[in-house]
Amino acid sequence: MEFNFNTFFGYEQQINNQPDQVLIYSFAGIVFGVLALLFLAIIIRKLGLTIINSYVINPLILVLGLTFVLSILPTVIFYVAASDISFVKIIYSWIVIFIGMLFFVGFNLEIIKKCLNEFGKVTEQEEFRNRKR
């Protein structure tokens, strides 16, 4: 038995028959996933468990955000330019992008945190310089 990129757990007919609905649900799933993680992060911060926030919830939010941004280009290319490609392959490309972003954020989490902290310090310094006297 070999793996075929035109199958997706028996749902390939439904996916290929309704490509617009799959596209809308995919983007909405990412957006609502980020919103759900934000609410979860707020609750966890209120409970005082900031370590869970900084090492689990915030990286997942970053992964979903990067997946959202980086999945737009292949989706446009596959959906518009190469219209003969099945939507199952687009879903597999989204899964690969998500897994790649998961590894990227996992390996570079400390560097990303330092970069964002430095960016925050720079913006605070600019706000301090530009304040009205």
mmCIF file of N, CA, C and O in Angstrom, residues 72-114:
data_model
loop_
_atom_site.group_PDB
_atom_site.id
_atom_site.type_symbol
_atom_site.label_atom_id
_atom_site.label_comp_id
_atom_site.label_asym_id
_atom_site.label_seq_id
_atom_site.Cartn_x
_atom_site.Cartn_y
_atom_site.Cartn_z
ATOM 1 N N ILE A 72 -0.960 31.886 2.409
ATOM 2 C CA ILE A 72 -1.707 32.663 1.426
ATOM 3 C C ILE A 72 -1.095 32.514 0.033
ATOM 4 O O ILE A 72 -1.821 32.280 -0.938
ATOM 5 N N LEU A 73 0.217 32.616 -0.071
ATOM 6 C CA LEU A 73 0.869 32.540 -1.385
ATOM 7 C C LEU A 73 0.674 31.190 -2.073
ATOM 8 O O LEU A 73 0.236 31.165 -3.236
ATOM 9 N N PRO A 74 0.951 30.053 -1.437
ATOM 10 C CA PRO A 74 0.710 28.793 -2.141
ATOM 11 C C PRO A 74 -0.756 28.558 -2.475
ATOM 12 O O PRO A 74 -1.071 27.971 -3.508
ATOM 13 N N THR A 75 -1.649 29.042 -1.616
ATOM 14 C CA THR A 75 -3.074 28.879 -1.899
ATOM 15 C C THR A 75 -3.457 29.659 -3.139
ATOM 16 O O THR A 75 -4.183 29.148 -4.011
ATOM 17 N N VAL A 76 -2.984 30.880 -3.249
ATOM 18 C CA VAL A 76 -3.283 31.683 -4.446
ATOM 19 C C VAL A 76 -2.665 31.045 -5.683
ATOM 20 O O VAL A 76 -3.315 30.948 -6.738
ATOM 21 N N ILE A 77 -1.440 30.575 -5.571
ATOM 22 C CA ILE A 77 -0.781 29.953 -6.729
ATOM 23 C C ILE A 77 -1.521 28.689 -7.154
ATOM 24 O O ILE A 77 -1.811 28.490 -8.332
ATOM 25 N N PHE A 78 -1.847 27.820 -6.186
ATOM 26 C CA PHE A 78 -2.513 26.564 -6.531
ATOM 27 C C PHE A 78 -3.953 26.771 -6.970
ATOM 28 O O PHE A 78 -4.444 26.068 -7.844
ATOM 29 N N TYR A 79 -4.645 27.729 -6.375
ATOM 30 C CA TYR A 79 -6.060 27.914 -6.666
ATOM 31 C C TYR A 79 -6.286 28.699 -7.953
ATOM 32 O O TYR A 79 -7.184 28.392 -8.713
ATOM 33 N N VAL A 80 -5.453 29.697 -8.202
ATOM 34 C CA VAL A 80 -5.664 30.558 -9.361
ATOM 35 C C VAL A 80 -4.819 30.120 -10.552
ATOM 36 O O VAL A 80 -5.330 29.906 -11.652
ATOM 37 N N ALA A 81 -3.520 29.999 -10.351
ATOM 38 C CA ALA A 81 -2.624 29.731 -11.474
ATOM 39 C C ALA A 81 -2.690 28.281 -11.934
ATOM 40 O O ALA A 81 -2.689 28.009 -13.131
ATOM 41 N N ALA A 82 -2.747 27.360 -11.010
ATOM 42 C CA ALA A 82 -2.779 25.942 -11.368
ATOM 43 C C ALA A 82 -4.110 25.364 -10.915
ATOM 44 O O ALA A 82 -4.202 24.668 -9.919
ATOM 45 N N SER A 83 -5.152 25.658 -11.654
ATOM 46 C CA SER A 83 -6.503 25.277 -11.240
ATOM 47 C C SER A 83 -6.776 23.782 -11.385
ATOM 48 O O SER A 83 -7.799 23.298 -10.917
ATOM 49 N N ASP A 84 -5.884 23.026 -12.033
ATOM 50 C CA ASP A 84 -6.109 21.592 -12.193
ATOM 51 C C ASP A 84 -5.623 20.772 -10.999
ATOM 52 O O ASP A 84 -5.838 19.573 -10.957
ATOM 53 N N ILE A 85 -5.016 21.398 -10.002
ATOM 54 C CA ILE A 85 -4.542 20.703 -8.807
ATOM 55 C C ILE A 85 -5.719 20.498 -7.859
ATOM 56 O O ILE A 85 -6.515 21.415 -7.625
ATOM 57 N N SER A 86 -5.819 19.284 -7.313
ATOM 58 C CA SER A 86 -6.916 19.000 -6.391
ATOM 59 C C SER A 86 -6.716 19.750 -5.075
ATOM 60 O O SER A 86 -5.598 20.069 -4.678
ATOM 61 N N PHE A 87 -7.816 20.009 -4.409
ATOM 62 C CA PHE A 87 -7.763 20.762 -3.164
ATOM 63 C C PHE A 87 -7.150 19.949 -2.035
ATOM 64 O O PHE A 87 -6.713 20.498 -1.028
ATOM 65 N N VAL A 88 -7.107 18.643 -2.185
ATOM 66 C CA VAL A 88 -6.456 17.802 -1.183
ATOM 67 C C VAL A 88 -4.973 18.146 -1.116
ATOM 68 O O VAL A 88 -4.381 18.203 -0.041
ATOM 69 N N LYS A 89 -4.365 18.430 -2.262
ATOM 70 C CA LYS A 89 -2.949 18.810 -2.278
ATOM 71 C C LYS A 89 -2.736 20.165 -1.614
ATOM 72 O O LYS A 89 -1.711 20.392 -0.978
ATOM 73 N N ILE A 90 -3.687 21.065 -1.736
ATOM 74 C CA ILE A 90 -3.588 22.360 -1.055
ATOM 75 C C ILE A 90 -3.664 22.148 0.461
ATOM 76 O O ILE A 90 -2.916 22.781 1.219
ATOM 77 N N ILE A 91 -4.531 21.246 0.901
ATOM 78 C CA ILE A 91 -4.617 20.954 2.328
ATOM 79 C C ILE A 91 -3.309 20.358 2.831
ATOM 80 O O ILE A 91 -2.816 20.714 3.908
ATOM 81 N N TYR A 92 -2.719 19.456 2.039
ATOM 82 C CA TYR A 92 -1.420 18.895 2.432
ATOM 83 C C TYR A 92 -0.345 19.977 2.481
ATOM 84 O O TYR A 92 0.533 19.942 3.346
ATOM 85 N N SER A 93 -0.391 20.942 1.583
ATOM 86 C CA SER A 93 0.598 22.021 1.643
ATOM 87 C C SER A 93 0.412 22.856 2.905
ATOM 88 O O SER A 93 1.392 23.286 3.520
ATOM 89 N N TRP A 94 -0.824 23.080 3.334
ATOM 90 C CA TRP A 94 -1.087 23.805 4.574
ATOM 91 C C TRP A 94 -0.551 23.026 5.769
ATOM 92 O O TRP A 94 0.017 23.608 6.697
ATOM 93 N N ILE A 95 -0.740 21.704 5.759
ATOM 94 C CA ILE A 95 -0.245 20.881 6.864
ATOM 95 C C ILE A 95 1.276 20.941 6.924
ATOM 96 O O ILE A 95 1.869 21.048 8.010
ATOM 97 N N VAL A 96 1.929 20.889 5.772
ATOM 98 C CA VAL A 96 3.391 20.960 5.737
ATOM 99 C C VAL A 96 3.873 22.328 6.227
ATOM 100 O O VAL A 96 4.853 22.420 6.974
ATOM 101 N N ILE A 97 3.185 23.398 5.834
ATOM 102 C CA ILE A 97 3.553 24.734 6.310
ATOM 103 C C ILE A 97 3.384 24.824 7.819
ATOM 104 O O ILE A 97 4.246 25.365 8.523
ATOM 105 N N PHE A 98 2.292 24.270 8.353
ATOM 106 C CA PHE A 98 2.065 24.295 9.803
ATOM 107 C C PHE A 98 3.157 23.533 10.540
ATOM 108 O O PHE A 98 3.693 24.020 11.539
ATOM 109 N N ILE A 99 3.496 22.350 10.067
ATOM 110 C CA ILE A 99 4.536 21.553 10.724
ATOM 111 C C ILE A 99 5.893 22.255 10.627
ATOM 112 O O ILE A 99 6.666 22.281 11.590
ATOM 113 N N GLY A 100 6.175 22.858 9.471
ATOM 114 C CA GLY A 100 7.428 23.598 9.319
ATOM 115 C C GLY A 100 7.505 24.783 10.262
ATOM 116 O O GLY A 100 8.551 25.033 10.886
ATOM 117 N N MET A 101 6.416 25.512 10.412
ATOM 118 C CA MET A 101 6.403 26.642 11.342
ATOM 119 C C MET A 101 6.496 26.168 12.785
ATOM 120 O O MET A 101 7.100 26.836 13.626
ATOM 121 N N LEU A 102 5.917 25.006 13.083
ATOM 122 C CA LEU A 102 6.017 24.447 14.421
ATOM 123 C C LEU A 102 7.469 24.139 14.770
ATOM 124 O O LEU A 102 7.945 24.493 15.855
ATOM 125 N N PHE A 103 8.205 23.524 13.851
ATOM 126 C CA PHE A 103 9.620 23.255 14.085
ATOM 127 C C PHE A 103 10.437 24.544 14.137
ATOM 128 O O PHE A 103 11.324 24.695 14.975
ATOM 129 N N PHE A 104 10.145 25.489 13.239
ATOM 130 C CA PHE A 104 10.879 26.754 13.213
ATOM 131 C C PHE A 104 10.727 27.502 14.526
ATOM 132 O O PHE A 104 11.716 27.959 15.112
ATOM 133 N N VAL A 105 9.506 27.637 14.996
ATOM 134 C CA VAL A 105 9.275 28.354 16.252
ATOM 135 C C VAL A 105 9.839 27.556 17.423
ATOM 136 O O VAL A 105 10.401 28.131 18.363
ATOM 137 N N GLY A 106 9.725 26.248 17.380
ATOM 138 C CA GLY A 106 10.268 25.430 18.462
ATOM 139 C C GLY A 106 11.767 25.569 18.606
ATOM 140 O O GLY A 106 12.297 25.641 19.709
ATOM 141 N N PHE A 107 12.484 25.590 17.478
ATOM 142 C CA PHE A 107 13.938 25.693 17.531
ATOM 143 C C PHE A 107 14.422 27.119 17.802
ATOM 144 O O PHE A 107 15.469 27.314 18.392
ATOM 145 N N ASN A 108 13.672 28.116 17.385
ATOM 146 C CA ASN A 108 14.116 29.505 17.481
ATOM 147 C C ASN A 108 13.308 30.329 18.477
ATOM 148 O O ASN A 108 13.273 31.551 18.369
ATOM 149 N N LEU A 109 12.690 29.699 19.443
ATOM 150 C CA LEU A 109 11.806 30.417 20.365
ATOM 151 C C LEU A 109 12.549 31.473 21.164
ATOM 152 O O LEU A 109 12.080 32.613 21.283
ATOM 153 N N GLU A 110 13.716 31.152 21.684
ATOM 154 C CA GLU A 110 14.454 32.123 22.495
ATOM 155 C C GLU A 110 14.925 33.310 21.646
ATOM 156 O O GLU A 110 14.893 34.453 22.102
ATOM 157 N N ILE A 111 15.347 33.055 20.439
ATOM 158 C CA ILE A 111 15.786 34.138 19.542
ATOM 159 C C ILE A 111 14.610 35.040 19.197
ATOM 160 O O ILE A 111 14.742 36.271 19.176
ATOM 161 N N ILE A 112 13.450 34.445 18.938
ATOM 162 C CA ILE A 112 12.260 35.230 18.611
ATOM 163 C C ILE A 112 11.851 36.083 19.805
ATOM 164 O O ILE A 112 11.491 37.262 19.646
ATOM 165 N N LYS A 113 11.912 35.509 21.024
ATOM 166 C CA LYS A 113 11.574 36.281 22.224
ATOM 167 C C LYS A 113 12.515 37.461 22.415
ATOM 168 O O LYS A 113 12.080 38.571 22.728
ATOM 169 N N LYS A 114 13.819 37.233 22.229
ATOM 170 C CA LYS A 114 14.788 38.327 22.368
ATOM 171 C C LYS A 114 14.527 39.417 21.340
ATOM 172 O O LYS A 114 14.591 40.608 21.653
#
